[in-house]
mmCIF file of C-alpha atoms in Angstrom:
data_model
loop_
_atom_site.group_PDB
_atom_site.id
_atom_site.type_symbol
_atom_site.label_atom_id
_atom_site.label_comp_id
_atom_site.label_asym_id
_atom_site.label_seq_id
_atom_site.Cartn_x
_atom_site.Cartn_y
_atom_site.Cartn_z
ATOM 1 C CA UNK A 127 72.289 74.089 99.693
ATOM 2 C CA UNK A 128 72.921 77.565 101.747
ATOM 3 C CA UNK A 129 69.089 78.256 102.218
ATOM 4 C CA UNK A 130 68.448 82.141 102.286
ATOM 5 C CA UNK A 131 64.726 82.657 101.272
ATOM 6 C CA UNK A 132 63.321 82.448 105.063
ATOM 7 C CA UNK A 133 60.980 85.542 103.904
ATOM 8 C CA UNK A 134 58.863 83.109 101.814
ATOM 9 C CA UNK A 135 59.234 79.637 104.427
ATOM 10 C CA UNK A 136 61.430 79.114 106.834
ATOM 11 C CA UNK A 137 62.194 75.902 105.884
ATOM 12 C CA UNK A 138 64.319 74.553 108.705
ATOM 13 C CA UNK A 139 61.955 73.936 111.548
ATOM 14 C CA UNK A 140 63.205 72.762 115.224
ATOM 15 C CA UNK A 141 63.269 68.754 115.426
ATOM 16 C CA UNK A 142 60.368 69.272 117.741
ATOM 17 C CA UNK A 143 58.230 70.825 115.112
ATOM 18 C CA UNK A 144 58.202 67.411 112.907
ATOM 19 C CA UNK A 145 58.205 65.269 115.225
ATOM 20 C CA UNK A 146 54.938 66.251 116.547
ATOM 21 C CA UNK A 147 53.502 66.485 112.869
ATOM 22 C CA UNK A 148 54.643 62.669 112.511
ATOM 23 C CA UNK A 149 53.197 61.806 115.862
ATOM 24 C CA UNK A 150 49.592 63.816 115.138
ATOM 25 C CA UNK A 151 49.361 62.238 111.724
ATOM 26 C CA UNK A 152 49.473 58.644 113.273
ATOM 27 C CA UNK A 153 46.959 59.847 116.764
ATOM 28 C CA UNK A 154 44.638 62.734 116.076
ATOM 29 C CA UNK A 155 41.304 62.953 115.898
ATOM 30 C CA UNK A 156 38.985 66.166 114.987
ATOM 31 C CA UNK A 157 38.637 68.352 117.671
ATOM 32 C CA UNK A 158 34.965 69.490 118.772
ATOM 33 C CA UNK A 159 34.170 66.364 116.602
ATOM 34 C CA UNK A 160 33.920 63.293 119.410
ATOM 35 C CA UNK A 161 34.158 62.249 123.039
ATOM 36 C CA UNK A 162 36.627 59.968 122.239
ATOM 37 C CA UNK A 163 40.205 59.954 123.565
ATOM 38 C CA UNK A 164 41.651 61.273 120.011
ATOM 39 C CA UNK A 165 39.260 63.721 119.804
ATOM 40 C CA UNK A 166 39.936 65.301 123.140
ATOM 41 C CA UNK A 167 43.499 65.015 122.849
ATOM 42 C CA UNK A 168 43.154 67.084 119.301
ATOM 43 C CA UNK A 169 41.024 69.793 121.257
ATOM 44 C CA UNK A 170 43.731 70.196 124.027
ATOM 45 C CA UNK A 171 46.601 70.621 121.619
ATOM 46 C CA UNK A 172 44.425 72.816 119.592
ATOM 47 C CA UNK A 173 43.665 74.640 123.276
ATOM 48 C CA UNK A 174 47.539 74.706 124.355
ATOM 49 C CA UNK A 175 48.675 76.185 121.100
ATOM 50 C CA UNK A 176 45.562 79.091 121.205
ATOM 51 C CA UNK A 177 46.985 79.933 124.926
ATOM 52 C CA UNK A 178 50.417 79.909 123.653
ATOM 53 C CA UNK A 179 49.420 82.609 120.994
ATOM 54 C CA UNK A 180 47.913 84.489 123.286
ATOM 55 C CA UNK A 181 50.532 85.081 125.277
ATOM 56 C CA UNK A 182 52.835 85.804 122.939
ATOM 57 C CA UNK A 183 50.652 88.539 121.186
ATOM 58 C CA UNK A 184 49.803 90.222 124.724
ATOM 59 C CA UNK A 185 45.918 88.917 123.812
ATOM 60 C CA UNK A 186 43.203 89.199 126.684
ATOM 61 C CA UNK A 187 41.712 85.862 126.144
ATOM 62 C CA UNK A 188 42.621 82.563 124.218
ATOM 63 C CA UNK A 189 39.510 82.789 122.722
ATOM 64 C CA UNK A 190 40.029 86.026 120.226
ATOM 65 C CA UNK A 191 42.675 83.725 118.705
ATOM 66 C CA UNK A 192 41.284 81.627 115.477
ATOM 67 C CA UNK A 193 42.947 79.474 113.439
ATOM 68 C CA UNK A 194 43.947 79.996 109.529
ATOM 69 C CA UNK A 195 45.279 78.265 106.990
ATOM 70 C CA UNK A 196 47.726 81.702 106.669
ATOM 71 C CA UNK A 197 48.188 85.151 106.627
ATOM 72 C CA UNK A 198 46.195 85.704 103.040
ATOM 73 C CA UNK A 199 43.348 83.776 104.648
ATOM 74 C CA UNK A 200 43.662 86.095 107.863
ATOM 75 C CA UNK A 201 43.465 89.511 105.863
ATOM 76 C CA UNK A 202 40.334 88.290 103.555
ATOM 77 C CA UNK A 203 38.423 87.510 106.717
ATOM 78 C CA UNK A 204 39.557 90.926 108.082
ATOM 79 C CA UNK A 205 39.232 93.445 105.296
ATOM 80 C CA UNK A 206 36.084 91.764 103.444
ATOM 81 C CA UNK A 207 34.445 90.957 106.913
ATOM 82 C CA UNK A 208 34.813 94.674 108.088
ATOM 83 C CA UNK A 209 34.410 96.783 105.634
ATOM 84 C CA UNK A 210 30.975 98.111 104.017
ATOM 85 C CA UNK A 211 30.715 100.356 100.856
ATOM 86 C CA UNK A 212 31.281 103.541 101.464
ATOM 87 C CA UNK A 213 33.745 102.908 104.592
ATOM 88 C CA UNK A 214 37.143 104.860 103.643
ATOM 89 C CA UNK A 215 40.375 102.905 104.203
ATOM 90 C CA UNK A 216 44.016 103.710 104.598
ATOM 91 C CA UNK A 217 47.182 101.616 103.504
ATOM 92 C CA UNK A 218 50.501 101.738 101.924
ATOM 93 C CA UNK A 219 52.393 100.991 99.301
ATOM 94 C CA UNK A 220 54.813 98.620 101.329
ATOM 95 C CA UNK A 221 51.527 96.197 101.225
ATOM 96 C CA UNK A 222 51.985 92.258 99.784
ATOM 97 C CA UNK A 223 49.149 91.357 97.681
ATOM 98 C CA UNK A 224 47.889 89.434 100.499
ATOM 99 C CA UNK A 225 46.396 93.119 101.628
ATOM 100 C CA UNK A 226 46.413 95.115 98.432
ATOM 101 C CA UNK A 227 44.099 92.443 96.198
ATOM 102 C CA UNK A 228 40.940 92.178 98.854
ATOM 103 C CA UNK A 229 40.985 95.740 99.014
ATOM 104 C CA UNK A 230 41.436 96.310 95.745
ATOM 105 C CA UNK A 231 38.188 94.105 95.738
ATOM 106 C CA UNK A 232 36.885 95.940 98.376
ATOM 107 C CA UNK A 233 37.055 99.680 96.140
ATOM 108 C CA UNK A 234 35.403 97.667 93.440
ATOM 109 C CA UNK A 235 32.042 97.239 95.777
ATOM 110 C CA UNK A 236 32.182 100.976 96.994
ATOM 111 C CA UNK A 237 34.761 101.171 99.801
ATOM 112 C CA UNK A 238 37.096 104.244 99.308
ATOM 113 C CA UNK A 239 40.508 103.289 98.917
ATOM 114 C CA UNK A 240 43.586 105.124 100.094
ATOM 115 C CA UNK A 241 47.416 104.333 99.501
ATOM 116 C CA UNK A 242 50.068 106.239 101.307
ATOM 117 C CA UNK A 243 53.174 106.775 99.117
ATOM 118 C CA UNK A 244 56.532 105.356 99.826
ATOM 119 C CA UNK A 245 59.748 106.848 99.197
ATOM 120 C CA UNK A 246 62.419 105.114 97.367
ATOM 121 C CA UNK A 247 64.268 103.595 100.876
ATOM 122 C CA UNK A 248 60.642 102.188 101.327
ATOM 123 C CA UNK A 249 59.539 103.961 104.003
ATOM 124 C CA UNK A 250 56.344 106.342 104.266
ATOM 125 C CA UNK A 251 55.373 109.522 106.152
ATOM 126 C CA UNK A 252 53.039 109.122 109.431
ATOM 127 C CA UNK A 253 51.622 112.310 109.124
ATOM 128 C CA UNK A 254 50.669 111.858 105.440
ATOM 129 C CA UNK A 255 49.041 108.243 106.514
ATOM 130 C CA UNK A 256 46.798 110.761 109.799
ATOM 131 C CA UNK A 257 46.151 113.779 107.129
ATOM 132 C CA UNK A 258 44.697 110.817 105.319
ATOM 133 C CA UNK A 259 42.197 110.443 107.109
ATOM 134 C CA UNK A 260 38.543 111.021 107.201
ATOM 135 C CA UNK A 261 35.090 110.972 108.562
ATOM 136 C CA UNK A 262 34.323 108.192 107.244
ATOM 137 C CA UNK A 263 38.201 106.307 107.607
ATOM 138 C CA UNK A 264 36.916 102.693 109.124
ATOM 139 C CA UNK A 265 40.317 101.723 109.324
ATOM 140 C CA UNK A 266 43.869 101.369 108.921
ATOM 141 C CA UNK A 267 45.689 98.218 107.181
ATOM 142 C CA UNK A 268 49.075 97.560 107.447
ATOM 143 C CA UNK A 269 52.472 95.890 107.665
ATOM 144 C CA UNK A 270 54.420 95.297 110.700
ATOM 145 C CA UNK A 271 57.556 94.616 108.363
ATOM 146 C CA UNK A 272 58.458 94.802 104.643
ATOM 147 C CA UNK A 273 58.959 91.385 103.031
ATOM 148 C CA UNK A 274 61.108 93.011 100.360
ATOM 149 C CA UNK A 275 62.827 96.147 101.921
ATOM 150 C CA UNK A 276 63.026 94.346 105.647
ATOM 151 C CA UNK A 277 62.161 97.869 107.110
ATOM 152 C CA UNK A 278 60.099 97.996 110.452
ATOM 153 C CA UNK A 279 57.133 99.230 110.474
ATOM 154 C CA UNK A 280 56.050 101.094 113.962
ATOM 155 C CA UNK A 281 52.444 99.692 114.655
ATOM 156 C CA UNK A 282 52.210 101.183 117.689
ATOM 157 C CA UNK A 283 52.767 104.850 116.643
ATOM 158 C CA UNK A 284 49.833 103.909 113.583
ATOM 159 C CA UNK A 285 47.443 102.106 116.365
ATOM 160 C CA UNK A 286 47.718 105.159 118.512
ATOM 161 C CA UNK A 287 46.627 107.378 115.290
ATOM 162 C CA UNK A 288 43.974 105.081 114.300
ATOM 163 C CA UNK A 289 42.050 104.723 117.857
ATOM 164 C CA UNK A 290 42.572 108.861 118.151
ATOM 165 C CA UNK A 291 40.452 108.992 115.179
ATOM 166 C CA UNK A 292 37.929 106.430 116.098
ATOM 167 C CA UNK A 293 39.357 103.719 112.829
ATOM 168 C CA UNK A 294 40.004 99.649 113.574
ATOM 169 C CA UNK A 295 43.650 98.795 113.080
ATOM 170 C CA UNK A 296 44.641 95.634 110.913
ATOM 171 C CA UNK A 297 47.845 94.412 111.036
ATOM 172 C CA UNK A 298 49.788 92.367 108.647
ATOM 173 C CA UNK A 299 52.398 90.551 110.830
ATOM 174 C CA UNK A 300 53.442 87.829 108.077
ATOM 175 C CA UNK A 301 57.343 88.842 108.740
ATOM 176 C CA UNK A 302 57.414 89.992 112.273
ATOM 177 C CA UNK A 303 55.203 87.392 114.489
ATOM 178 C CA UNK A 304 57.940 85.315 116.099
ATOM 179 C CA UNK A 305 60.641 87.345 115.439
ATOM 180 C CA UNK A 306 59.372 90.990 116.888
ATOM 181 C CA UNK A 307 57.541 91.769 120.122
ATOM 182 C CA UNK A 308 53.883 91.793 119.471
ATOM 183 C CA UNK A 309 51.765 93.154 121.940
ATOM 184 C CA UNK A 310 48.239 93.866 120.325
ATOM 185 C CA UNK A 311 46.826 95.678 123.161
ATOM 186 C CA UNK A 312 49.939 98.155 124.088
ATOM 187 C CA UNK A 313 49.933 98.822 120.249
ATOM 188 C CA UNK A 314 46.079 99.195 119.901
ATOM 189 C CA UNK A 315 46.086 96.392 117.342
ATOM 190 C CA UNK A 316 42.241 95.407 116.588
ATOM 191 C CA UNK A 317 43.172 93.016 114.219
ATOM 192 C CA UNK A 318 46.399 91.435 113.954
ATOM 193 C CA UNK A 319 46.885 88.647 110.897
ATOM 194 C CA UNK A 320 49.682 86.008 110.623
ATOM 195 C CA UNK A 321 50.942 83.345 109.527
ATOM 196 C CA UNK A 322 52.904 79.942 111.088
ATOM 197 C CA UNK A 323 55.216 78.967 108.478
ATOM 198 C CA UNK A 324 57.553 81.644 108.843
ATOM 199 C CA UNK A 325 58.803 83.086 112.226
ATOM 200 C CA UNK A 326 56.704 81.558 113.837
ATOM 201 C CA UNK A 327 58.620 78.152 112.559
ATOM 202 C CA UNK A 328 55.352 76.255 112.060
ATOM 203 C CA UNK A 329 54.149 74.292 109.443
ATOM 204 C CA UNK A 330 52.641 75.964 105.946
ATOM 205 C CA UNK A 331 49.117 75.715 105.656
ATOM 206 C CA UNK A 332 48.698 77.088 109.921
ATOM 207 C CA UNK A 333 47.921 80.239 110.564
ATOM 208 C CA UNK A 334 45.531 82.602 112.365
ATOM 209 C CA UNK A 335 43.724 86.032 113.280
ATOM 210 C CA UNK A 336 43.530 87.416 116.738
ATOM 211 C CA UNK A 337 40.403 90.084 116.745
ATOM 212 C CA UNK A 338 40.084 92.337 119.789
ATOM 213 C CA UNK A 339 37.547 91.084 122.358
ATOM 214 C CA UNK A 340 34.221 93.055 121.577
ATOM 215 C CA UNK A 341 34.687 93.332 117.622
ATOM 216 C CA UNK A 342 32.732 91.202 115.513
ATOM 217 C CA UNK A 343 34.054 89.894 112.281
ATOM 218 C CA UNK A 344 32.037 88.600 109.361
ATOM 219 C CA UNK A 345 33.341 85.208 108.863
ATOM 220 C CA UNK A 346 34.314 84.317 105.096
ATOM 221 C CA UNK A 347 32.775 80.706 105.625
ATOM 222 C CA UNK A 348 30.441 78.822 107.142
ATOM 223 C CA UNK A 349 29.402 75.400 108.038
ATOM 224 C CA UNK A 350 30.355 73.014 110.444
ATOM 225 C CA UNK A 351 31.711 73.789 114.117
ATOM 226 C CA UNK A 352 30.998 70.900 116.432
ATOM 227 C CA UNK A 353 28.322 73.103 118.139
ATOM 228 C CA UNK A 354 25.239 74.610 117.681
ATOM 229 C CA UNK A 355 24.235 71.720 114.982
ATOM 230 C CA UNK A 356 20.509 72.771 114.782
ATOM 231 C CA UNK A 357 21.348 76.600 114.476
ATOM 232 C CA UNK A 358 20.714 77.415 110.701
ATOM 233 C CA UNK A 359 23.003 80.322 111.286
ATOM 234 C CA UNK A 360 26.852 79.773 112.085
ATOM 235 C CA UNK A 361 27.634 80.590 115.708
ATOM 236 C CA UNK A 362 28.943 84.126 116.433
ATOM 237 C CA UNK A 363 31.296 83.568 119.648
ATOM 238 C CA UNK A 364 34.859 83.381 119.154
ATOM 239 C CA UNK A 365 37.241 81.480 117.703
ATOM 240 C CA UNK A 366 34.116 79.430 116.392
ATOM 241 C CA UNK A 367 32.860 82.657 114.131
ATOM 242 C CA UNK A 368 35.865 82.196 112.054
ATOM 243 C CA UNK A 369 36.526 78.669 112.527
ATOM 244 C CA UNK A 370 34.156 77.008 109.887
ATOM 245 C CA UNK A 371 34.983 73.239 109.288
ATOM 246 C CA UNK A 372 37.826 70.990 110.275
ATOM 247 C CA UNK A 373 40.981 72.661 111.735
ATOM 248 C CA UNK A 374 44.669 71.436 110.198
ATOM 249 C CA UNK A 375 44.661 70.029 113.285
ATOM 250 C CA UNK A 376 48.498 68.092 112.427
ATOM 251 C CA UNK A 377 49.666 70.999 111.287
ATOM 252 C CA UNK A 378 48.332 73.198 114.301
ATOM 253 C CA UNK A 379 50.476 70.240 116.717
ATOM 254 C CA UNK A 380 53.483 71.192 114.937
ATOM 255 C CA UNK A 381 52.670 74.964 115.403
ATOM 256 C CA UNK A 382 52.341 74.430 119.138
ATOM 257 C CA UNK A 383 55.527 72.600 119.197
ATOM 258 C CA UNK A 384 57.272 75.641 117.426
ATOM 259 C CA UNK A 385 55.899 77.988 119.850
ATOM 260 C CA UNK A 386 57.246 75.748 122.852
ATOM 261 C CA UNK A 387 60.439 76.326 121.147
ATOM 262 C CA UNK A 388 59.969 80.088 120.718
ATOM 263 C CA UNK A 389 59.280 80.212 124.631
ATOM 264 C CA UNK A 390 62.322 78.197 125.424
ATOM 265 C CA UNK A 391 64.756 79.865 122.972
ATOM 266 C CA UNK A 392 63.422 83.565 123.080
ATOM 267 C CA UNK A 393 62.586 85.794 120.723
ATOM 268 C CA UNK A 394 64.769 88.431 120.975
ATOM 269 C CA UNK A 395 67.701 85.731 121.245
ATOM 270 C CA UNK A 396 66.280 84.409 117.857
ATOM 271 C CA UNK A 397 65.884 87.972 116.542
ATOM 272 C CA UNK A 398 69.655 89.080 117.626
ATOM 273 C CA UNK A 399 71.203 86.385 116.004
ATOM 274 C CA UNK A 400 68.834 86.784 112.468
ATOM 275 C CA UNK A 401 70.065 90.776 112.657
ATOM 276 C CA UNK A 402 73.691 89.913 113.297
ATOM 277 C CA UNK A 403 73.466 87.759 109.695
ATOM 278 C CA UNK A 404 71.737 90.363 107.825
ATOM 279 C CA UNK A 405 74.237 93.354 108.870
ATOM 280 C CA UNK A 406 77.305 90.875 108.089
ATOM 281 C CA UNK A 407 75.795 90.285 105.050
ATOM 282 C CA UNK A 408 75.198 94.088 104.489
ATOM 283 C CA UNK A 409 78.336 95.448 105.287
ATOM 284 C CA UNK A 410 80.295 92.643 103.031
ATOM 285 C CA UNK A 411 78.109 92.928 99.833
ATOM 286 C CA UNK A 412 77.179 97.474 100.103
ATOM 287 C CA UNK A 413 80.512 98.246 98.841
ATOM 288 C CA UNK A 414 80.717 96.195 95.911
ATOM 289 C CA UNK A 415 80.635 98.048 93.064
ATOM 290 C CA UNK A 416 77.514 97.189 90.394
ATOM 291 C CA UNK A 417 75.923 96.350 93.546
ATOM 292 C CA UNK A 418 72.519 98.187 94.971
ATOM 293 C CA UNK A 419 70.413 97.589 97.961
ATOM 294 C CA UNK A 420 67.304 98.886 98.740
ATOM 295 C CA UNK A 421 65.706 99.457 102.015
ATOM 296 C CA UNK A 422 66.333 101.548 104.915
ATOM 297 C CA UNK A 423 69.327 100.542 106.728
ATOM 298 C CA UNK A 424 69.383 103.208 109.244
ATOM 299 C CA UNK A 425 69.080 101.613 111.734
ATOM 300 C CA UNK A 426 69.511 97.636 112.339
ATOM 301 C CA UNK A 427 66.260 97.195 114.162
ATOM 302 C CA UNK A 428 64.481 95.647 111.193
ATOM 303 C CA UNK A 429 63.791 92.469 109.530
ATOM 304 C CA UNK A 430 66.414 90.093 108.331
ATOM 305 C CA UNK A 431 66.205 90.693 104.805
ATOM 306 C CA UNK A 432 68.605 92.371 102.515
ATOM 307 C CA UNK A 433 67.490 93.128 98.642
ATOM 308 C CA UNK A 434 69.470 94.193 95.949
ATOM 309 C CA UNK A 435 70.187 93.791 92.370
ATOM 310 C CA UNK A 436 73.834 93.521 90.253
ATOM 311 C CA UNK A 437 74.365 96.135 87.409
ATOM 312 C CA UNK A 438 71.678 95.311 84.882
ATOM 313 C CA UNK A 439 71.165 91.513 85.114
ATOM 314 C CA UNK A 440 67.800 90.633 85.893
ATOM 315 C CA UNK A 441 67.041 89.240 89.239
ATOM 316 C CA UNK A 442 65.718 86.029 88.311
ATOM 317 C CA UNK A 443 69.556 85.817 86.529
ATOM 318 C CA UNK A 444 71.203 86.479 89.511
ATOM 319 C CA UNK A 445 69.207 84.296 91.690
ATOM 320 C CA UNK A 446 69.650 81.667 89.270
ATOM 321 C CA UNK A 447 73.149 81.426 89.141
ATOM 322 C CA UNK A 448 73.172 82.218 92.776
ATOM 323 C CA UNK A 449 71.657 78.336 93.015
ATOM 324 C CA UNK A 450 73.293 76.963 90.313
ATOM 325 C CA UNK A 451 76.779 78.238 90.609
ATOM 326 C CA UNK A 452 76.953 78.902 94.487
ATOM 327 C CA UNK A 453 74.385 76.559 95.873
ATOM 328 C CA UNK A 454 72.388 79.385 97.405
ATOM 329 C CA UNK A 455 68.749 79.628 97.098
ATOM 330 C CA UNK A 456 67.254 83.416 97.267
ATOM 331 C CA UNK A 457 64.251 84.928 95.964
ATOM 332 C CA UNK A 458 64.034 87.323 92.567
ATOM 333 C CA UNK A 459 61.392 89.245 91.056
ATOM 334 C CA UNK A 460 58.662 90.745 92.635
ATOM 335 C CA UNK A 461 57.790 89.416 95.711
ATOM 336 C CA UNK A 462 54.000 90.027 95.529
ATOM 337 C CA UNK A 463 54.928 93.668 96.202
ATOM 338 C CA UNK A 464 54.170 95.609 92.988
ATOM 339 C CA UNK A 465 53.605 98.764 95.088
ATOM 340 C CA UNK A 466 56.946 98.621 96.410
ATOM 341 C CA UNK A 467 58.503 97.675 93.463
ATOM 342 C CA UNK A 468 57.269 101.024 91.949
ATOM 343 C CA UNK A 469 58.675 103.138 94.837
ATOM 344 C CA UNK A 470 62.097 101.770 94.278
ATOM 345 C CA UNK A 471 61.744 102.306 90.669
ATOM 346 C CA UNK A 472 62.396 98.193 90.140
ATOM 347 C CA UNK A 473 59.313 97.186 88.312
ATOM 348 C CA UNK A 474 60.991 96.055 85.499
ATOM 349 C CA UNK A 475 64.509 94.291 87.055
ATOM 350 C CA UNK A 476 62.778 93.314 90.566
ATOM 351 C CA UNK A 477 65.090 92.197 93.140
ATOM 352 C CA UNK A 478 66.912 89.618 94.930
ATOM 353 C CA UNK A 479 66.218 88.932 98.123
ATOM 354 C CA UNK A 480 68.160 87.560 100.901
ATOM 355 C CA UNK A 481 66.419 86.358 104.136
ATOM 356 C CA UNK A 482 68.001 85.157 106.739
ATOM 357 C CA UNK A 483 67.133 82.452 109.694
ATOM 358 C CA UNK A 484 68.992 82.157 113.059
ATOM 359 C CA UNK A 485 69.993 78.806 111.404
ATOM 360 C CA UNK A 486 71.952 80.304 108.830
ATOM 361 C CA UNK A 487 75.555 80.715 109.838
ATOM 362 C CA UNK A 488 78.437 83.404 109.484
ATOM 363 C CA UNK A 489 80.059 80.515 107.083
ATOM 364 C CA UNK A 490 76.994 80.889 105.554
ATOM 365 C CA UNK A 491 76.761 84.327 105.062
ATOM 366 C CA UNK A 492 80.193 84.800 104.371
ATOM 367 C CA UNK A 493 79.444 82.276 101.323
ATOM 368 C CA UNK A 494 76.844 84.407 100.276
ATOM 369 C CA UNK A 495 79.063 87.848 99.952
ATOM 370 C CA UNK A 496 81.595 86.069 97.869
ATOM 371 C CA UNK A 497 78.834 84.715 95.516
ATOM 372 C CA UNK A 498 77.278 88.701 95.004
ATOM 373 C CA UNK A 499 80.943 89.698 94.773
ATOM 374 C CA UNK A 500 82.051 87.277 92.441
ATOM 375 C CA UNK A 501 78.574 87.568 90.313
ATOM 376 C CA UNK A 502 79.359 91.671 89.966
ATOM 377 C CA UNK A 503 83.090 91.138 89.207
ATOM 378 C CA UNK A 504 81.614 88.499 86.422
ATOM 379 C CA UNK A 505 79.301 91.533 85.292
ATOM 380 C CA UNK A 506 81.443 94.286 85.313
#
């Protein structure tokens, strides 16, 4: 199987990766839960990996980093442990549902809720997203990358808007975090969300939130944290706030493994090699005629992901007979996107994606353009 749906998993992980799953599954104990050997060799793993984040995401201290079980889990805490009715809100309509649903939630118990519009290549207009805002704007939430289009999203330029107005910034980096730069202080990130099965080549169910040193966050849970035991009230400091209950402290192992490999292979080396796919894959399949892509392809500096759709066929068609026929495994329909899928005018048809991994090859890929090209011949 050619495996191009990196955008949901990326499902090969370095060797690394499981072999310290296998190895925590058969040695650790709970961390913050003993004085015993397993115990404390759980809480320096757990320790290593919170450093490791830290200095990947420019954070000022280790500590501002808790652990998640992934990036939906990250943006609940965020958005519901922010914002109060009657605080005013800004996003757009490249949002996943793992943004758009709590605040949809959020509007239902009084917050004011506004969505800046995209245009059909997916992106949106920076000064709409500032005009936007008002008095009462607590803050701004929002991608780093489009998990359908693949476009870029400039946090930086949005941070720098937000703080000039005196609104938090919350940042979805599900696509980008191991793949981009991240540097939540240079980009005036208060809040950045993410997940560790994707880029980040972790396993699923790892995750975590990094919240700017000084900001308090209502946690979502409570309940045990290996301190405090006679407190009624769950402790306030950081990463213990948000950090209610037992870690996934096997899958966190393997998450610290992945980052070692991050650090030794570079991320812009990983990211290069990810961008060279998706523009091969681009320039072989744009031409084909039946064939349309969506996204903003301006400029290569975006995420590896190419969407598109053949003539009329439904994407969940083509994607099938992409994996039956070709042996290639993509994504169709909607992505959890809907708001996207209305700016493209593909509510109806949805998409197929194609997301690509640095260990995808140019056989690969080149696999891949004769499937599309032989699957719009077979249509036209």
């Amino acid at each position: 199987m050619i495996y191009m749906d990196n955008a949901a998993t990326t499902m090969h992980k370095p060797q690394e990766v499981i072999d310290a799953v296998v190895l925590a599954m058969s040695s650790m104990g709970n961390a913050g839960r003993g004085a015993n050997e397993a115990s404390l060799s759980a809480s320096r793993i757990i320790y290593d990996a919170r450093e490791r984040l830290c200095r990947l995401f420019g954070a000022e201290d280790p500590r501002q980093i808790a652990f998640t079980n992934n990036s939906t889990e990250s943006l609940n805490i965020a958005i519901k442990g922010l914002l109060e009715p009657g605080d005013h809100v800004i996003t757009t309509m490249l949002e996943h549902n793992s943004v758009l649903r709590p605040l949809y939630e959020m509007e239902k118990r009084g917050v004011k809720l506004t969505i800046v519009k995209s245009n059909e290549t997916g992106t949106f207009d920076l000064k709409e997203m500032e005009d936007a805002i008002t008095p009462e704007t607590k803050a701004i939430v929002c991608t780093n990358g489009s998990n359908l289009t693949g476009n870029y999203v400039d946090v930086e330029k949005i941070g720098e808007i937000a703080h000039k107005h005196g609104a938090l910034f919350v940042v979805d980096a599900s696509q980008t975090a191991g793949v981009f730069p991240i540097d939540v202080q240079k980009m005036h990130i208060d809040v950045l969300c993410f997940t560790g099965h994707k880029g980040l080549l972790g396993p699923q169910g790892t995750g975590g939130i990094y919240v700017r040193e000084g900001l308090a966050v209502r946690p979502l849970k409570c309940g045990g944290s290996g301190i405090m035991t006679y407190s009624r009230e769950h402790p306030v400091q950081m990463p213990t706030a948000l950090e209610a209950g037992t870690l996934n402290g096997h899958g966190i192992a393997g998450l610290r493994a992945a980052l070692e490999y991050l650090e030794r292979e570079g991320i812009d080396t990983i990211r290069a090699r990810e961008q060279a796919h998706m523009r091969r894959f681009y320039e072989g399949v744009k031409d084909i005629p039946g064939v349309r892509i969506y996204g903003d392809f301006n400029t290569w500096d975006r995420c590896a992901i190419v969407a598109l759709n053949i003539g009329d066929y439904d994407s969940s068609e083509v994607s099938d007979a992409l994996l039956t026929e070709y042996s290639i495994s993509t994504r169709p329909g909607g992505h959890c996107a809907p708001l996207m899928h209305e700016a493209l005018g593909t509510v109806e048809q949805g998409a197929v994606r194609f997301s690509f991994s640095h260990y995808n090859t140019e056989e690969e890929v080149d696999a891949a353009i004769e499937a599309v090209r032989g699957l719009a011949e077979d249509e036209g």
